CSV table of C-alpha atoms and ligand atoms in Angstrom, one decimal:
chain,number,residue,atom,x,y,z
Q,102,MET,CA,12.9,-35.8,-53.3
Q,103,ARG,CA,15.3,-38.7,-52.9
Q,104,ARG,CA,18.1,-36.6,-54.4
Q,105,ILE,CA,17.4,-33.8,-51.8
Q,106,ILE,CA,17.5,-36.3,-49.0
Q,107,GLN,CA,20.8,-37.7,-50.3
Q,108,ALA,CA,22.2,-34.2,-50.6
Q,109,VAL,CA,21.3,-33.3,-47.1
Q,110,PHE,CA,22.6,-36.7,-45.9
Q,111,SER,CA,26.0,-36.1,-47.6
Q,112,LEU,CA,26.2,-32.6,-46.1
Q,113,VAL,CA,25.6,-34.0,-42.6
Q,114,LEU,CA,28.4,-36.6,-43.3
Q,115,ILE,CA,30.8,-34.1,-44.9
Q,116,LEU,CA,30.6,-31.2,-42.4
Q,117,PRO,CA,32.1,-33.0,-39.3
Q,118,LEU,CA,34.8,-34.5,-41.5
Q,119,ALA,CA,35.7,-31.0,-42.8
Q,120,PHE,CA,36.0,-29.8,-39.2
Q,121,ALA,CA,38.0,-32.8,-38.2
Q,122,ALA,CA,40.4,-32.2,-41.1
Q,123,HIS,CA,40.9,-28.5,-40.2
Q,124,ALA,CA,41.6,-29.3,-36.5
Q,125,ALA,CA,43.8,-32.3,-37.4
Q,126,LYS,CA,47.3,-32.3,-35.9
Q,127,TYR,CA,50.2,-32.1,-38.3
Q,128,VAL,CA,51.7,-35.5,-39.0
Q,129,GLU,CA,55.5,-35.8,-39.7
Q,130,GLY,CA,56.5,-38.1,-42.5
Q,131,GLU,CA,59.0,-38.7,-45.4
Q,132,VAL,CA,58.8,-36.3,-48.3
Q,133,ALA,CA,60.0,-37.9,-51.5
Q,134,ASN,CA,61.0,-35.4,-54.3
Q,135,GLY,CA,59.5,-32.4,-52.7
Q,136,GLY,CA,59.5,-28.9,-54.2
Q,137,THR,CA,60.5,-25.5,-52.9
Q,138,ILE,CA,58.6,-22.3,-52.6
Q,139,GLN,CA,60.8,-19.2,-52.6
Q,140,GLY,CA,60.5,-15.5,-53.2
Q,141,LYS,CA,60.5,-12.1,-51.6
Q,142,ILE,CA,58.1,-10.0,-49.5
Q,143,THR,CA,58.0,-6.4,-50.6
Q,144,TYR,CA,56.3,-3.1,-49.7
Q,145,ASN,CA,56.6,0.1,-51.6
Q,146,GLY,CA,54.0,2.3,-49.9
Q,147,ALA,CA,54.4,4.9,-47.1
Q,148,VAL,CA,55.8,3.8,-43.7
Q,149,LYS,CA,53.9,5.1,-40.7
Q,150,MET,CA,56.0,6.0,-37.7
Q,151,ARG,CA,54.6,5.4,-34.2
Q,152,THR,CA,56.0,7.7,-31.5
Q,153,VAL,CA,57.1,5.8,-28.4
Q,154,LEU,CA,57.0,8.1,-25.4
Q,155,PRO,CA,58.2,6.5,-22.2
Q,156,THR,CA,56.3,8.2,-19.4
Q,157,LYS,CA,57.9,6.3,-16.4
Q,158,ASP,CA,61.0,4.3,-15.6
Q,159,LYS,CA,62.8,6.7,-18.0
Q,160,GLU,CA,66.3,5.8,-16.7
Q,161,VAL,CA,65.7,2.2,-18.0
Q,162,CYS,CA,63.1,2.8,-20.8
Q,163,GLY,CA,65.0,5.7,-22.5
Q,164,LYS,CA,63.8,8.7,-24.4
Q,165,THR,CA,61.1,9.3,-27.0
Q,166,ARG,CA,61.7,7.5,-30.3
Q,167,LYS,CA,60.0,6.5,-33.5
Q,168,VAL,CA,59.1,3.0,-34.4
Q,169,PRO,CA,58.2,2.1,-38.1
Q,170,SER,CA,55.0,0.2,-38.9
Q,171,VAL,CA,57.0,-2.0,-41.2
Q,172,VAL,CA,60.8,-2.4,-41.5
Q,173,ILE,CA,61.9,-1.9,-45.1
Q,174,GLY,CA,65.3,-2.8,-46.6
Q,175,GLU,CA,66.7,-2.4,-50.1
Q,176,GLY,CA,64.2,-2.6,-53.0
Q,177,GLY,CA,61.2,-2.5,-50.6
Q,178,ALA,CA,62.3,-5.8,-48.8
Q,179,VAL,CA,60.1,-6.4,-45.8
Q,180,GLN,CA,61.8,-7.7,-42.7
Q,181,ASP,CA,60.1,-9.6,-39.9
Q,182,SER,CA,57.2,-11.0,-41.9
Q,183,VAL,CA,56.3,-14.6,-41.3
Q,184,VAL,CA,55.6,-16.7,-44.4
Q,185,PHE,CA,54.0,-20.1,-43.9
Q,186,LEU,CA,51.8,-22.8,-45.5
Q,187,LYS,CA,48.3,-23.1,-44.1
Q,188,ASP,CA,46.5,-26.3,-43.3
Q,189,VAL,CA,49.2,-28.8,-44.2
Q,190,ALA,CA,48.2,-32.3,-43.0
Q,191,THR,CA,51.5,-34.1,-43.4
Q,192,GLY,CA,55.0,-33.4,-44.6
Q,193,LYS,CA,58.7,-33.0,-43.5
Q,194,PRO,CA,59.6,-33.4,-39.8
Q,195,TRP,CA,60.0,-30.3,-37.6
Q,196,SER,CA,63.6,-29.2,-37.3
Q,197,LYS,CA,64.9,-28.6,-33.8
Q,198,MET,CA,63.6,-25.3,-32.5
Q,199,GLU,CA,64.9,-23.6,-29.3
Q,200,ARG,CA,62.2,-22.7,-26.8
Q,201,PRO,CA,61.1,-19.2,-27.6
Q,202,VAL,CA,62.1,-16.4,-25.2
Q,203,ILE,CA,60.3,-13.0,-24.8
Q,204,ASN,CA,62.9,-10.8,-23.1
Q,205,ASN,CA,62.1,-7.4,-21.7
Q,206,ILE,CA,65.2,-5.2,-22.3
Q,207,ASN,CA,65.1,-1.4,-21.8
Q,208,CYS,CA,61.3,-1.7,-22.0
Q,209,ILE,CA,61.5,-3.2,-25.5
Q,210,PHE,CA,60.5,-6.8,-26.3
Q,211,GLU,CA,63.4,-8.8,-27.7
Q,212,PRO,CA,63.0,-10.1,-30.3
Q,213,HIS,CA,60.3,-7.8,-31.7
Q,214,VAL,CA,58.9,-10.6,-33.9
Q,215,GLN,CA,59.5,-14.4,-33.6
Q,216,VAL,CA,57.9,-17.7,-34.7
Q,217,ALA,CA,57.2,-20.6,-32.4
Q,218,ARG,CA,55.3,-23.9,-32.4
Q,219,ARG,CA,52.8,-24.8,-29.8
Q,220,GLY,CA,54.5,-25.4,-26.5
Q,221,LYS,CA,56.5,-23.6,-23.9
Q,222,VAL,CA,57.7,-20.0,-24.0
Q,223,ASP,CA,60.0,-18.3,-21.4
Q,224,ILE,CA,59.2,-14.7,-20.5
Q,225,LEU,CA,62.2,-12.9,-19.0
Q,226,ASN,CA,62.9,-9.6,-17.4
Q,227,THR,CA,66.4,-8.1,-17.9
Q,228,ASP,CA,65.4,-4.7,-16.5
Q,229,PRO,CA,65.5,-3.6,-12.8
Q,230,VAL,CA,61.9,-2.4,-13.0
Q,231,LEU,CA,58.5,-4.2,-13.0
Q,232,HIS,CA,57.2,-5.4,-16.3
Q,233,ASN,CA,53.8,-7.2,-16.8
Q,234,THR,CA,54.0,-9.1,-20.0
Q,235,HIS,CA,50.5,-9.7,-21.4
Q,236,GLY,CA,50.0,-11.8,-24.6
Q,237,TYR,CA,46.8,-12.0,-26.6
Q,238,TYR,CA,45.3,-14.2,-29.2
Q,239,GLY,CA,43.0,-11.5,-30.6
Q,240,LYS,CA,41.1,-10.3,-27.5
Q,241,ALA,CA,41.7,-13.5,-25.5
Q,242,THR,CA,44.6,-13.6,-23.0
Q,243,ALA,CA,47.4,-16.1,-24.1
Q,244,PHE,CA,49.5,-15.3,-21.0
Q,245,ASN,CA,49.7,-12.6,-18.3
Q,246,VAL,CA,52.7,-12.5,-16.1
Q,247,ALA,CA,54.2,-10.1,-13.6
Q,248,LEU,CA,58.0,-9.9,-13.6
Q,249,PRO,CA,58.7,-7.6,-10.6
Q,250,PHE,CA,62.5,-7.7,-10.7
Q,251,LYS,CA,65.6,-8.2,-12.8
Q,252,ASP,CA,66.1,-11.8,-14.1
Q,253,ALA,CA,62.6,-12.8,-13.1
Q,254,LYS,CA,61.5,-15.6,-15.5
Q,255,VAL,CA,58.1,-17.3,-16.0
Q,256,THR,CA,57.4,-20.2,-18.3
Q,257,LYS,CA,54.0,-20.3,-20.1
Q,258,THR,CA,52.4,-22.6,-22.7
Q,259,LEU,CA,51.3,-21.4,-26.2
Q,260,LYS,CA,48.2,-23.6,-26.7
Q,261,ARG,CA,46.9,-22.3,-30.1
Q,262,VAL,CA,48.3,-21.4,-33.4
Q,263,GLY,CA,48.1,-17.8,-34.8
Q,264,GLU,CA,49.2,-14.3,-33.9
Q,265,VAL,CA,50.1,-13.5,-30.3
Q,266,ARG,CA,50.3,-9.7,-29.7
Q,267,THR,CA,52.4,-8.9,-26.6
Q,268,ASP,CA,51.8,-5.7,-24.5
Q,269,CYS,CA,53.1,-4.6,-21.1
Q,270,ASP,CA,50.5,-3.6,-18.6
Q,271,ALA,CA,53.1,-1.4,-16.8
Q,272,HIS,CA,54.4,0.3,-20.0
Q,273,GLY,CA,51.6,1.0,-22.4
Q,274,TRP,CA,53.9,1.7,-25.4
Q,275,MET,CA,55.6,-1.7,-25.4
Q,276,LEU,CA,54.6,-4.0,-28.3
Q,277,GLY,CA,55.9,-7.3,-29.5
Q,278,TRP,CA,54.8,-10.2,-31.6
Q,279,LEU,CA,55.0,-14.0,-31.7
Q,280,TYR,CA,53.4,-16.1,-34.4
Q,281,VAL,CA,52.5,-19.8,-33.6
Q,282,VAL,CA,52.7,-22.0,-36.6
Q,283,SER,CA,51.0,-25.4,-37.0
Q,284,ASN,CA,53.6,-27.1,-39.3
Q,285,PRO,CA,57.4,-26.7,-40.1
Q,286,TYR,CA,56.7,-25.0,-43.5
Q,287,PHE,CA,57.5,-21.5,-42.4
Q,288,MET,CA,60.2,-18.8,-42.5
Q,289,GLN,CA,60.6,-15.3,-40.9
Q,290,THR,CA,62.1,-12.8,-43.4
Q,291,GLY,CA,65.4,-11.1,-42.6
Q,292,ALA,CA,66.6,-7.7,-43.9
Q,293,ASP,CA,66.5,-9.0,-47.6
Q,294,GLY,CA,62.8,-9.9,-47.4
Q,295,MET,CA,63.6,-13.3,-48.9
Q,296,PHE,CA,62.1,-16.6,-47.9
Q,297,SER,CA,62.6,-20.2,-49.0
Q,298,ILE,CA,60.4,-23.2,-47.9
Q,299,ASP,CA,61.7,-26.6,-49.0
Q,300,ASN,CA,60.7,-30.2,-49.0
Q,301,VAL,CA,57.1,-29.4,-49.8
Q,302,PRO,CA,55.1,-32.4,-51.1
Q,303,ALA,CA,53.8,-31.7,-54.6
Q,304,GLY,CA,50.3,-30.1,-54.5
Q,305,ASP,CA,48.3,-27.0,-54.2
Q,306,TYR,CA,48.7,-24.8,-51.1
Q,307,THR,CA,47.7,-21.6,-49.5
Q,308,LEU,CA,50.8,-19.5,-48.7
Q,309,VAL,CA,50.2,-16.9,-45.9
Q,310,VAL,CA,52.3,-13.8,-45.2
Q,311,TRP,CA,51.8,-12.3,-41.8
Q,312,GLN,CA,53.2,-8.9,-40.9
Q,313,GLU,CA,52.4,-6.9,-37.7
Q,314,SER,CA,50.8,-3.9,-39.5
Q,315,PHE,CA,49.3,-5.7,-42.5
Q,316,GLY,CA,48.0,-8.8,-40.8
Q,317,GLU,CA,47.6,-11.9,-43.0
Q,318,LYS,CA,47.6,-12.1,-46.8
Q,319,GLU,CA,46.9,-15.4,-48.6
Q,320,VAL,CA,48.2,-16.5,-52.0
Q,321,SER,CA,47.5,-19.7,-53.8
Q,322,VAL,CA,50.7,-21.6,-54.8
Q,323,SER,CA,51.2,-24.9,-56.7
Q,324,VAL,CA,54.2,-27.0,-56.0
Q,325,GLU,CA,55.6,-29.6,-58.5
Q,326,ALA,CA,57.8,-32.4,-57.5
Q,327,GLY,CA,61.5,-31.5,-57.5
Q,328,SER,CA,60.9,-28.0,-58.8
Q,329,THR,CA,61.0,-24.5,-57.4
Q,330,THR,CA,58.0,-22.1,-57.4
Q,331,GLU,CA,58.9,-18.4,-57.3
Q,332,VAL,CA,56.5,-16.1,-55.6
Q,333,THR,CA,56.9,-12.3,-55.0
Q,334,ILE,CA,54.3,-10.9,-52.7
Q,335,GLU,CA,53.8,-7.1,-52.3
Q,336,LEU,CA,52.1,-6.1,-49.1
Q,337,GLY,CA,49.5,-3.3,-49.1
Q,338,SER,CA,48.4,-4.0,-52.7
R,462,LIG,CU1,57.1,-3.1,-19.2
Protein backbone atom coordinates (compact mmCIF):
# COMPACT_ATOMS: atom_id res chain seq x y z
CA MET A 1 0.00 0.00 0.00
CA ARG A 2 2.77 2.33 0.98
CA ARG A 3 4.52 1.59 -2.32
CA ILE A 4 1.36 2.49 -4.26
CA ILE A 5 1.03 5.72 -2.38
CA GLN A 6 4.66 6.49 -3.10
CA ALA A 7 4.20 5.67 -6.79
CA VAL A 8 1.15 7.94 -7.06
CA PHE A 9 2.98 10.64 -5.16
CA SER A 10 5.97 10.50 -7.55
CA LEU A 11 3.66 10.65 -10.57
CA VAL A 12 2.02 13.77 -9.18
CA LEU A 13 5.48 15.24 -8.70
CA ILE A 14 6.88 14.16 -12.06
CA LEU A 15 3.97 15.14 -14.34
CA PRO A 16 4.14 18.92 -13.86
CA LEU A 17 7.92 18.75 -14.16
CA ALA A 18 7.61 16.92 -17.48
CA PHE A 19 5.22 19.58 -18.78
CA ALA A 20 7.49 22.35 -17.58
CA ALA A 21 10.47 20.74 -19.35
CA HIS A 22 8.55 20.47 -22.61
CA ALA A 23 7.41 24.08 -22.54
CA ALA A 24 10.79 25.37 -21.38
CA LYS A 25 12.42 28.07 -23.43
CA TYR A 26 15.66 27.28 -25.25
CA VAL A 27 18.70 28.52 -23.33
CA GLU A 28 21.77 29.65 -25.28
CA GLY A 29 25.15 28.55 -23.95
CA GLU A 30 28.68 27.47 -24.79
CA VAL A 31 29.06 24.12 -26.53
CA ALA A 32 32.40 22.46 -25.87
CA ASN A 33 33.46 19.77 -28.34
CA GLY A 34 30.05 19.39 -29.96
CA GLY A 35 29.22 16.94 -32.72
CA THR A 36 27.65 17.27 -36.17
CA ILE A 37 24.65 15.56 -37.68
CA GLN A 38 24.68 15.50 -41.44
CA GLY A 39 23.06 13.63 -44.24
CA LYS A 40 20.53 13.72 -47.04
CA ILE A 41 16.76 13.72 -47.40
CA THR A 42 15.57 11.56 -50.27
CA TYR A 43 12.36 10.41 -51.93
CA ASN A 44 12.07 7.82 -54.66
CA GLY A 45 8.31 7.43 -55.01
CA ALA A 46 5.80 9.00 -57.37
CA VAL A 47 5.46 12.79 -57.39
CA LYS A 48 1.88 14.07 -57.44
CA MET A 49 1.21 17.16 -59.52
CA ARG A 50 -1.34 19.71 -58.33
CA THR A 51 -3.01 21.73 -61.06
CA VAL A 52 -3.10 25.43 -60.31
CA LEU A 53 -5.90 27.13 -62.20
CA PRO A 54 -6.05 30.90 -61.76
CA THR A 55 -9.74 31.82 -62.03
CA LYS A 56 -9.35 35.60 -61.57
CA ASP A 57 -6.72 38.37 -61.86
CA LYS A 58 -5.26 36.30 -64.70
CA GLU A 59 -3.17 39.19 -66.03
CA VAL A 60 -1.19 39.03 -62.77
CA CYS A 61 -1.68 35.42 -61.69
CA GLY A 62 -0.80 33.84 -65.02
CA LYS A 63 -2.00 30.70 -66.71
CA THR A 64 -2.71 27.16 -65.57
CA ARG A 65 0.36 25.33 -64.33
CA LYS A 66 1.37 22.21 -62.42
CA VAL A 67 3.01 22.26 -59.01
CA PRO A 68 4.78 19.14 -57.62
CA SER A 69 3.95 17.73 -54.16
CA VAL A 70 7.68 17.40 -53.53
CA VAL A 71 10.62 19.01 -55.38
CA ILE A 72 13.09 16.28 -56.34
CA GLY A 73 16.66 16.74 -57.55
CA GLU A 74 19.41 14.36 -58.61
CA GLY A 75 19.38 10.97 -56.85
CA GLY A 76 15.98 11.58 -55.26
CA ALA A 77 17.26 14.63 -53.30
CA VAL A 78 14.39 16.44 -51.58
CA GLN A 79 14.46 20.23 -51.71
CA ASP A 80 12.65 22.43 -49.19
CA SER A 81 12.41 19.99 -46.34
CA VAL A 82 13.16 21.38 -42.90
CA VAL A 83 15.41 19.27 -40.67
CA PHE A 84 15.63 20.11 -36.97
CA LEU A 85 16.29 18.74 -33.49
CA LYS A 86 13.26 18.49 -31.23
CA ASP A 87 13.08 19.57 -27.58
CA VAL A 88 16.64 20.81 -27.11
CA ALA A 89 16.92 22.60 -23.75
CA THR A 90 20.29 24.24 -24.20
CA GLY A 91 23.07 24.55 -26.79
CA LYS A 92 24.74 26.91 -29.27
CA PRO A 93 23.54 30.51 -29.64
CA TRP A 94 21.15 31.45 -32.43
CA SER A 95 22.91 32.89 -35.43
CA LYS A 96 21.57 36.15 -36.79
CA MET A 97 18.40 35.60 -38.77
CA GLU A 98 16.75 38.20 -40.98
CA ARG A 99 13.10 38.86 -40.26
CA PRO A 100 11.12 36.45 -42.45
CA VAL A 101 9.13 37.91 -45.34
CA ILE A 102 6.14 36.31 -47.04
CA ASN A 103 5.87 38.04 -50.39
CA ASN A 104 2.94 37.76 -52.81
CA ILE A 105 4.39 37.83 -56.34
CA ASN A 106 2.26 36.90 -59.36
CA CYS A 107 -0.12 35.16 -56.95
CA ILE A 108 2.67 32.91 -55.68
CA PHE A 109 4.08 32.99 -52.16
CA GLU A 110 7.78 33.80 -52.19
CA PRO A 111 9.54 31.91 -50.79
CA HIS A 112 7.42 28.76 -51.05
CA VAL A 113 9.01 27.34 -47.87
CA GLN A 114 11.00 29.13 -45.17
CA VAL A 115 12.13 28.65 -41.57
CA ALA A 116 11.71 31.26 -38.85
CA ARG A 117 12.01 31.57 -35.11
CA ARG A 118 9.25 32.99 -32.91
CA GLY A 119 8.91 36.71 -33.54
CA LYS A 120 7.94 39.11 -36.26
CA VAL A 121 7.12 38.27 -39.88
CA ASP A 122 6.52 40.80 -42.67
CA ILE A 123 3.74 40.05 -45.14
CA LEU A 124 4.12 41.92 -48.40
CA ASN A 125 2.13 42.43 -51.61
CA THR A 126 4.14 42.99 -54.81
CA ASP A 127 1.05 42.59 -57.03
CA PRO A 128 -1.41 45.35 -58.07
CA VAL A 129 -4.33 43.17 -56.92
CA LEU A 130 -5.86 42.33 -53.53
CA HIS A 131 -4.33 39.42 -51.64
CA ASN A 132 -5.57 38.23 -48.26
CA THR A 133 -2.75 36.24 -46.68
CA HIS A 134 -4.07 33.77 -44.12
CA GLY A 135 -1.67 31.65 -42.05
CA TYR A 136 -2.72 28.65 -39.96
CA TYR A 137 -1.24 26.58 -37.14
CA GLY A 138 -3.33 23.50 -37.95
CA LYS A 139 -6.90 24.90 -37.96
CA ALA A 140 -6.10 27.90 -35.78
CA THR A 141 -5.38 31.24 -37.46
CA ALA A 142 -1.78 32.42 -37.04
CA PHE A 143 -2.37 35.66 -38.98
CA ASN A 144 -5.00 36.96 -41.40
CA VAL A 145 -4.16 40.14 -43.30
CA ALA A 146 -5.70 42.00 -46.22
CA LEU A 147 -3.15 43.54 -48.61
CA PRO A 148 -5.33 45.60 -50.95
CA PHE A 149 -2.69 47.26 -53.13
CA LYS A 150 0.86 46.98 -54.47
CA ASP A 151 3.59 47.36 -51.81
CA ALA A 152 1.13 46.97 -48.94
CA LYS A 153 2.99 45.51 -45.95
CA VAL A 154 1.74 44.21 -42.62
CA THR A 155 3.88 42.90 -39.75
CA LYS A 156 2.59 40.07 -37.58
CA THR A 157 4.06 37.95 -34.78
CA LEU A 158 4.64 34.20 -34.91
CA LYS A 159 3.85 33.13 -31.37
CA ARG A 160 4.16 29.35 -31.55
CA VAL A 161 6.57 26.82 -32.98
CA GLY A 162 5.46 24.39 -35.67
CA GLU A 163 4.09 24.35 -39.20
CA VAL A 164 2.31 27.44 -40.53
CA ARG A 165 0.35 26.82 -43.73
CA THR A 166 -0.35 29.96 -45.73
CA ASP A 167 -3.36 30.40 -48.00
CA CYS A 168 -4.87 33.38 -49.75
CA ASP A 169 -8.56 34.06 -49.14
CA ALA A 170 -8.73 35.89 -52.50
CA HIS A 171 -6.96 33.21 -54.59
CA GLY A 172 -7.82 29.73 -53.36
CA TRP A 173 -4.97 28.03 -55.22
CA MET A 174 -2.16 29.95 -53.47
CA LEU A 175 -0.20 27.88 -50.95
CA GLY A 176 3.00 28.53 -48.98
CA TRP A 177 4.72 27.28 -45.84
CA LEU A 178 6.69 28.58 -42.92
CA TYR A 179 8.15 26.40 -40.17
CA VAL A 180 8.77 28.00 -36.77
CA VAL A 181 11.63 26.30 -34.91
CA SER A 182 12.33 26.39 -31.16
CA ASN A 183 16.13 26.21 -31.28
CA PRO A 184 19.00 26.99 -33.71
CA TYR A 185 19.60 23.32 -34.62
CA PHE A 186 17.85 23.31 -37.99
CA MET A 187 18.44 23.49 -41.73
CA GLN A 188 16.28 23.82 -44.82
CA THR A 189 17.45 21.57 -47.64
CA GLY A 190 18.44 22.99 -51.02
CA ALA A 191 18.42 21.25 -54.41
CA ASP A 192 20.99 18.65 -53.25
CA GLY A 193 18.78 17.50 -50.32
CA MET A 194 21.76 17.75 -47.95
CA PHE A 195 21.76 19.04 -44.41
CA SER A 196 24.39 19.63 -41.75
CA ILE A 197 23.67 20.64 -38.16
CA ASP A 198 26.76 21.45 -36.12
CA ASN A 199 27.84 22.29 -32.56
CA VAL A 200 25.42 19.76 -31.09
CA PRO A 201 26.16 18.84 -27.45
CA ALA A 202 26.84 15.09 -27.13
CA GLY A 203 23.69 13.12 -26.35
CA ASP A 204 20.59 11.44 -27.75
CA TYR A 205 18.17 13.44 -29.86
CA THR A 206 15.05 13.25 -31.94
CA LEU A 207 15.73 14.55 -35.44
CA VAL A 208 12.61 15.70 -37.26
CA VAL A 209 12.19 16.10 -41.02
CA TRP A 210 9.25 18.20 -42.15
CA GLN A 211 8.11 18.42 -45.75
CA GLU A 212 4.92 20.05 -46.98
CA SER A 213 3.32 16.86 -48.38
CA PHE A 214 4.77 14.27 -45.99
CA GLY A 215 4.40 16.21 -42.74
CA GLU A 216 6.85 15.28 -39.98
CA LYS A 217 9.01 12.21 -39.68
CA GLU A 218 11.08 11.52 -36.54
CA VAL A 219 14.37 9.64 -36.28
CA SER A 220 16.48 8.92 -33.18
CA VAL A 221 20.05 10.16 -33.45
CA SER A 222 23.02 9.86 -31.08
CA VAL A 223 25.75 12.48 -31.15
CA GLU A 224 29.22 11.87 -29.77
CA ALA A 225 31.57 14.67 -28.77
CA GLY A 226 33.69 15.89 -31.67
CA SER A 227 32.29 13.39 -34.19
CA THR A 228 29.94 13.40 -37.13
CA THR A 229 26.79 11.28 -37.25
CA GLU A 230 25.60 10.47 -40.78
CA VAL A 231 21.88 10.08 -41.38
CA THR A 232 20.04 9.46 -44.62
CA ILE A 233 16.28 9.75 -44.37
CA GLU A 234 13.98 8.52 -47.09
CA LEU A 235 10.53 10.10 -47.08
CA GLY A 236 7.47 8.02 -47.80
CA SER A 237 9.06 4.80 -46.51
CU1 LIG B 1 -3.92 36.17 -53.38
